[in-house]
Amino acid sequence: MSTRISLIGRIVAACTRHPLIVLLVASGLTVAALVFVAQHFAMTAETSQLISAQLKWRQRELAFQAAFPQLDNLTMVVVDGATPELAEDAATRLTAALQEKHDLFRTVRRPDGGPFFAREGLLLLPLDQVKATTSGLLRAAPLLASLAADPSLRGVLSTLSNMAEGIKRGQGSLQDIAPMTGALADTFEKAAAGQPAFFSWQTLIAGAPAGARLTRRVVLVQPVMDYAALEPGAGASNAIRTTAQSLGLDAAHGVTVRLTGPVPLADEEFASLAEDAHLVLGAMIAALLGILWLAVRSVRVVLAIVITTVVGLVITTAIGLAATGRFNLISVAFIPLFVGLGVDFSIQFSVRSLAARLVTPTREAALVEAGTSIGRALALSAAAIGVGFFAFLPTTYVGVAELGTIAGLGMIIAFGLSIALLPALLALLRFPPARMAEVGFTMLAPVDRFVTRHRLGVLGAALIAAIVSITLLPLVRFDFDPLHLKSPKVESMTTLRALASDPDWTPYAINVLAPSPAKAAELARVLDTLPEVSRAVALQSFVPVRQDEKLALIAAAARQIGPMLEGGAARPAPSDGELKQSLAGAAAALRPAAAQAKDDPASQSALRLADALDRLVAATPEVRANAAAAVTMPLHILLGQVREELKAGPVTAETLPPDLVADWVTKDGRARLQVLPSAGGHDNESLRRFAAAVQRIAPDATGAPISTRASGDTIVEAFLQAGVYSIVAIVVLLTLVLRRRRDVVLTMLPVLLSGLLTFATCGLLDLPLNFANIIALPLLFGVGVAFNIYFVMAWRAGETAMLKSSLMRAVIFSALTTATAFGALWLSTHPGTASMGRLLMISLGWELLVTLLFRPALLARSPQSKLWF
């Protein structure tokens, strides 16, 4: 027991003599902090603010965003239809509705639609596809002419009846109309059964099923962002979904509307984190309280530790806001850092107080003894960890720099409360209710003797483990793709995966800002030759090639089909009675035609259709109306599309629509070039090769494959830089305080060993570091430094047999508290959060092993010995 009371011991004595005053001051500070937080709380979810704008790749990214601001912070509204016509109709109506909501959306546009593409889109296809399309239209000319004259179900049935009559007279066969009868039979059977029914004239005329490129439309929305909210774009996203529902754009009507893109991905990140937050938080609290009770075996002491931690967290939050102005997605990690290290300080003081209580006459004397014996180690640990956190400030990763500021200030607060508020609370709560028979771990005495007898063997094994770990370090990898950290189940991610295989909408495009459209076109020609590139798109890409040949084909089709489509006014819509008559007439015409044909699929389709028509005759007017809508809505869309396509004319760069030009050329003449990756190249290595290939030709390129890799490099570099600065700062501080190089080395070696073992395990188990779990490294580093300082300071004070001491109890339970509380993150269904929990558990597991074996072996020699080991 100490005979001389230190400065910290005197502070503890003063606090235990006047606990109510201390509690009153702490309560006042807490209330003031809460008021300040309530009035000044601000948090930004804008990830672009986490990295310094001084970096070259960020400057290129910002320059592109400034040149084309309409392409930043987008929500991609992906509209999929059961048929191409349904997709087109849904996208058109949804775009028009969203464009009316100026308070929620800055821009709403369809890059794959609008008057220009409706009229000139056919010209943008390859020549062979233009030939195939015009030939198909010419073959379908009689059908189109008949339908255009009466674009209702009556007209469809009349056309069908005429075909059946012609077949009976030998003018064709059922095989000729089998695709039409089969498709109509499928549609009308579902309609008669009350099921959703959809029909596509476009697919029928094309003679082939429609793929995703035909049944998918994309609307690009730039929402008004609210960065004060955790989900800045949630209001706009909810408005999109509500609007879609009000328009009847749902699965029952053959349409799905999904959201993806930067804004929904970021918003749903928070939603997925909150999804099982109650489970994770509950497990963390239960683990924290349970391990704390096992450490001190007193509800009163646990209560004092919890109150001290909560008060410290509130004050740190207020001071952090005052220092940085607002929190960001990285700096909020000060919460687990403060809780983990703050609880450690409290456990060290409390366990030492319990041990002192066994040999002191009063509680107050035990608290003073604890302050005197452990106070210097706590002060040095807090100073070392705080200096280590402040060393984050010079890094280019703004999020980490601000985290270092808040966490460093938090260490000062945690230390101050552990020697002031905590002893005052322990005095007020009159710890413990009964003297504990044992505070240390006497069960570890055999381990202590084993380590002492075989210290060279233990140190040799540690050296071998370190060498093996170093050889495994090349296996450690950093996963640069932030998409791997998001829940794969949320809508934005499932939609993004669907788009990733779509060559037109892949999220891995690269953009190049060229000095002029001519330079962009020149770069596009060069980039198109690269095997890593699918295609390069510039403004010139929207000026069709071989226009004369294509226009000749379209003009020939227009001369023959145009007059048929532009005939007189269509007949008025039929009444329900007329529909029943038409349905019955068509069924009557089909049966004789099918009866005189062979029993083949064509005749079976005709009979199926006749039966379906009969069922519609017997159905309710509502069912007939639904059947009519299923056929006539796509018919009107098809006829409108054909009319527009046949009006195609010459296209030049000067005749392109202004809104299209604005997406590719700035007002000052600079031009955008979009480069798309080859199919299937979406893994990290393929994207790295793609980005490198493009940058060899266009060094100023930007985009997801480049920025993702660059931001990952920046973050890794920032943590390495912060790690080096932290180690240097801590070594300098320890050297100044401990004044012996050997003691500094003995303090840092276990940190190095546990770090090597952690990284080697990650490499061996293929557990990559990522943007989420790398945030846990400062906590692990701080815990390791604190533990080593405690042991070295106790060793310098002459303490032996440390494994069975109260210090070992405090260290083990501190590590277990952190491991179980924050290891509960492993339970999260969010991949990033779960990876953080895994890394924490692995690291703290090695930290405990190093604590039990390696550290006691290092400190087995007397501090007065001239030998280092």
CSV table of N, CA and C in Angstrom, one decimal, residues 8-74:
chain,number,residue,atom,x,y,z
A,8,ILE,N,-2.9,13.0,-7.7
A,8,ILE,CA,-4.2,12.4,-8.1
A,8,ILE,C,-4.9,11.8,-6.9
A,9,GLY,N,-4.1,11.2,-6.0
A,9,GLY,CA,-4.7,10.7,-4.7
A,9,GLY,C,-5.3,11.9,-3.9
A,10,ARG,N,-4.7,13.0,-3.9
A,10,ARG,CA,-5.3,14.2,-3.2
A,10,ARG,C,-6.5,14.7,-3.9
A,11,ILE,N,-6.6,14.6,-5.2
A,11,ILE,CA,-7.8,15.0,-6.0
A,11,ILE,C,-8.9,14.0,-5.6
A,12,VAL,N,-8.6,12.7,-5.6
A,12,VAL,CA,-9.6,11.7,-5.2
A,12,VAL,C,-10.1,12.0,-3.8
A,13,ALA,N,-9.1,12.3,-2.9
A,13,ALA,CA,-9.5,12.5,-1.5
A,13,ALA,C,-10.5,13.7,-1.4
A,14,ALA,N,-10.2,14.8,-2.1
A,14,ALA,CA,-11.1,15.9,-2.1
A,14,ALA,C,-12.5,15.6,-2.6
A,15,CYS,N,-12.5,14.8,-3.7
A,15,CYS,CA,-13.8,14.4,-4.3
A,15,CYS,C,-14.6,13.5,-3.3
A,16,THR,N,-13.9,12.6,-2.6
A,16,THR,CA,-14.6,11.7,-1.7
A,16,THR,C,-15.1,12.5,-0.5
A,17,ARG,N,-14.4,13.5,-0.1
A,17,ARG,CA,-14.9,14.3,1.1
A,17,ARG,C,-16.1,15.2,0.7
A,18,HIS,N,-16.2,15.6,-0.5
A,18,HIS,CA,-17.3,16.5,-0.9
A,18,HIS,C,-18.0,15.9,-2.1
A,19,PRO,N,-18.5,14.7,-2.0
A,19,PRO,CA,-19.1,14.0,-3.2
A,19,PRO,C,-20.4,14.7,-3.7
A,20,LEU,N,-21.1,15.3,-2.8
A,20,LEU,CA,-22.3,16.0,-3.3
A,20,LEU,C,-22.0,17.2,-4.2
A,21,ILE,N,-20.9,17.9,-3.8
A,21,ILE,CA,-20.5,19.1,-4.6
A,21,ILE,C,-20.1,18.6,-6.0
A,22,VAL,N,-19.3,17.5,-6.0
A,22,VAL,CA,-18.8,16.9,-7.3
A,22,VAL,C,-20.0,16.5,-8.1
A,23,LEU,N,-20.9,15.8,-7.5
A,23,LEU,CA,-22.1,15.4,-8.2
A,23,LEU,C,-22.9,16.6,-8.8
A,24,LEU,N,-23.0,17.6,-8.0
A,24,LEU,CA,-23.8,18.8,-8.4
A,24,LEU,C,-23.1,19.5,-9.6
A,25,VAL,N,-21.8,19.6,-9.5
A,25,VAL,CA,-21.0,20.2,-10.6
A,25,VAL,C,-21.1,19.3,-11.9
A,26,ALA,N,-21.0,18.0,-11.7
A,26,ALA,CA,-21.1,17.1,-12.9
A,26,ALA,C,-22.5,17.2,-13.5
A,27,SER,N,-23.6,17.3,-12.6
A,27,SER,CA,-24.9,17.4,-13.1
A,27,SER,C,-25.1,18.7,-13.9
A,28,GLY,N,-24.6,19.8,-13.3
A,28,GLY,CA,-24.7,21.0,-14.0
A,28,GLY,C,-24.0,21.0,-15.4
A,29,LEU,N,-22.8,20.4,-15.4
A,29,LEU,CA,-22.1,20.3,-16.7
A,29,LEU,C,-22.8,19.4,-17.7
A,30,THR,N,-23.4,18.4,-17.2
A,30,THR,CA,-24.2,17.5,-18.0
A,30,THR,C,-25.4,18.2,-18.6
A,31,VAL,N,-26.2,18.9,-17.8
A,31,VAL,CA,-27.3,19.6,-18.3
A,31,VAL,C,-26.9,20.7,-19.3
A,32,ALA,N,-25.8,21.4,-19.0
A,32,ALA,CA,-25.4,22.4,-19.9
A,32,ALA,C,-25.0,21.8,-21.2
A,33,ALA,N,-24.3,20.6,-21.2
A,33,ALA,CA,-23.9,19.9,-22.4
A,33,ALA,C,-25.1,19.4,-23.2
A,34,LEU,N,-26.1,19.0,-22.5
A,34,LEU,CA,-27.4,18.5,-23.2
A,34,LEU,C,-28.0,19.7,-23.9
A,35,VAL,N,-28.1,20.8,-23.2
A,35,VAL,CA,-28.7,22.0,-23.8
A,35,VAL,C,-27.9,22.4,-25.0
A,36,PHE,N,-26.6,22.4,-24.9
A,36,PHE,CA,-25.7,22.8,-26.1
A,36,PHE,C,-25.9,21.9,-27.2
A,37,VAL,N,-26.0,20.6,-26.9
A,37,VAL,CA,-26.2,19.6,-28.0
A,37,VAL,C,-27.5,19.8,-28.7
A,38,ALA,N,-28.6,20.0,-27.9
A,38,ALA,CA,-29.9,20.2,-28.4
A,38,ALA,C,-30.0,21.4,-29.3
A,39,GLN,N,-29.2,22.5,-29.0
A,39,GLN,CA,-29.3,23.7,-29.7
A,39,GLN,C,-28.4,23.7,-30.9
A,40,HIS,N,-27.3,22.9,-30.9
A,40,HIS,CA,-26.2,23.0,-31.9
A,40,HIS,C,-26.0,21.7,-32.6
A,41,PHE,N,-26.8,20.7,-32.3
A,41,PHE,CA,-26.5,19.4,-33.0
A,41,PHE,C,-26.6,19.5,-34.5
A,42,ALA,N,-25.6,19.0,-35.1
A,42,ALA,CA,-25.6,19.0,-36.6
A,42,ALA,C,-24.8,17.8,-37.0
A,43,MET,N,-25.3,17.2,-38.1
A,43,MET,CA,-24.6,16.0,-38.6
A,43,MET,C,-24.7,16.0,-40.1
A,44,THR,N,-23.7,15.8,-40.8
A,44,THR,CA,-23.7,15.7,-42.3
A,44,THR,C,-23.6,14.3,-42.7
A,45,ALA,N,-24.4,13.9,-43.6
A,45,ALA,CA,-24.3,12.5,-44.2
A,45,ALA,C,-23.6,12.6,-45.6
A,46,GLU,N,-23.1,13.8,-45.9
A,46,GLU,CA,-22.5,14.0,-47.3
A,46,GLU,C,-21.1,13.4,-47.2
A,47,THR,N,-20.9,12.2,-47.9
A,47,THR,CA,-19.6,11.5,-47.8
A,47,THR,C,-18.5,12.3,-48.5
A,48,SER,N,-18.9,13.2,-49.5
A,48,SER,CA,-17.8,13.9,-50.2
A,48,SER,C,-17.1,14.8,-49.3
A,49,GLN,N,-17.6,15.2,-48.1
A,49,GLN,CA,-16.9,16.1,-47.2
A,49,GLN,C,-16.0,15.3,-46.3
A,50,LEU,N,-15.9,14.0,-46.4
A,50,LEU,CA,-15.0,13.3,-45.5
A,50,LEU,C,-13.5,13.3,-46.0
A,51,ILE,N,-13.3,13.6,-47.2
A,51,ILE,CA,-12.0,13.6,-47.8
A,51,ILE,C,-11.6,15.0,-48.3
A,52,SER,N,-10.3,15.3,-48.0
A,52,SER,CA,-9.8,16.6,-48.4
A,52,SER,C,-10.0,17.0,-49.8
A,53,ALA,N,-10.4,18.2,-50.1
A,53,ALA,CA,-10.6,18.6,-51.5
A,53,ALA,C,-9.3,19.0,-52.1
A,54,GLN,N,-8.2,18.9,-51.4
A,54,GLN,CA,-6.9,19.3,-51.9
A,54,GLN,C,-6.2,18.2,-52.7
A,55,LEU,N,-6.7,17.0,-52.6
A,55,LEU,CA,-6.2,15.8,-53.3
A,55,LEU,C,-6.5,16.0,-54.8
A,56,LYS,N,-5.6,15.6,-55.7
A,56,LYS,CA,-5.7,15.8,-57.1
A,56,LYS,C,-6.9,15.0,-57.6
A,57,TRP,N,-7.1,13.8,-57.2
A,57,TRP,CA,-8.3,13.0,-57.8
A,57,TRP,C,-9.6,13.7,-57.3
A,58,ARG,N,-9.6,14.2,-56.1
A,58,ARG,CA,-10.8,14.9,-55.6
A,58,ARG,C,-11.1,16.2,-56.4
A,59,GLN,N,-10.0,16.9,-56.7
A,59,GLN,CA,-10.1,18.1,-57.5
A,59,GLN,C,-10.7,17.8,-58.9
A,60,ARG,N,-10.2,16.7,-59.5
A,60,ARG,CA,-10.8,16.3,-60.8
A,60,ARG,C,-12.3,15.9,-60.7
A,61,GLU,N,-12.6,15.2,-59.6
A,61,GLU,CA,-14.0,14.9,-59.3
A,61,GLU,C,-14.9,16.1,-59.1
A,62,LEU,N,-14.4,17.0,-58.3
A,62,LEU,CA,-15.1,18.3,-58.1
A,62,LEU,C,-15.2,19.1,-59.3
A,63,ALA,N,-14.2,19.1,-60.2
A,63,ALA,CA,-14.2,19.9,-61.4
A,63,ALA,C,-15.3,19.3,-62.3
A,64,PHE,N,-15.4,18.0,-62.4
A,64,PHE,CA,-16.5,17.3,-63.2
A,64,PHE,C,-17.8,17.6,-62.7
A,65,GLN,N,-18.0,17.6,-61.4
A,65,GLN,CA,-19.3,17.9,-60.8
A,65,GLN,C,-19.7,19.3,-61.0
A,66,ALA,N,-18.7,20.2,-61.0
A,66,ALA,CA,-19.0,21.6,-61.3
A,66,ALA,C,-19.4,21.9,-62.7
A,67,ALA,N,-18.8,21.1,-63.6
A,67,ALA,CA,-19.1,21.2,-65.0
A,67,ALA,C,-20.5,20.6,-65.4
A,68,PHE,N,-20.8,19.6,-64.7
A,68,PHE,CA,-22.1,18.9,-65.0
A,68,PHE,C,-22.9,18.7,-63.6
A,69,PRO,N,-23.3,19.7,-63.0
A,69,PRO,CA,-23.9,19.6,-61.7
A,69,PRO,C,-25.2,18.7,-61.7
A,70,GLN,N,-25.9,18.7,-62.9
A,70,GLN,CA,-27.1,17.9,-63.0
A,70,GLN,C,-26.9,16.4,-62.9
A,71,LEU,N,-25.6,16.0,-63.0
A,71,LEU,CA,-25.3,14.5,-62.9
A,71,LEU,C,-24.9,14.1,-61.5
A,72,ASP,N,-24.9,15.1,-60.5
A,72,ASP,CA,-24.5,14.8,-59.2
A,72,ASP,C,-25.7,14.5,-58.3
A,73,ASN,N,-25.5,13.6,-57.3
A,73,ASN,CA,-26.5,13.3,-56.3
A,73,ASN,C,-27.8,12.9,-57.0
A,74,LEU,N,-27.7,11.8,-57.8
A,74,LEU,CA,-28.9,11.4,-58.6
A,74,LEU,C,-29.6,10.2,-57.9
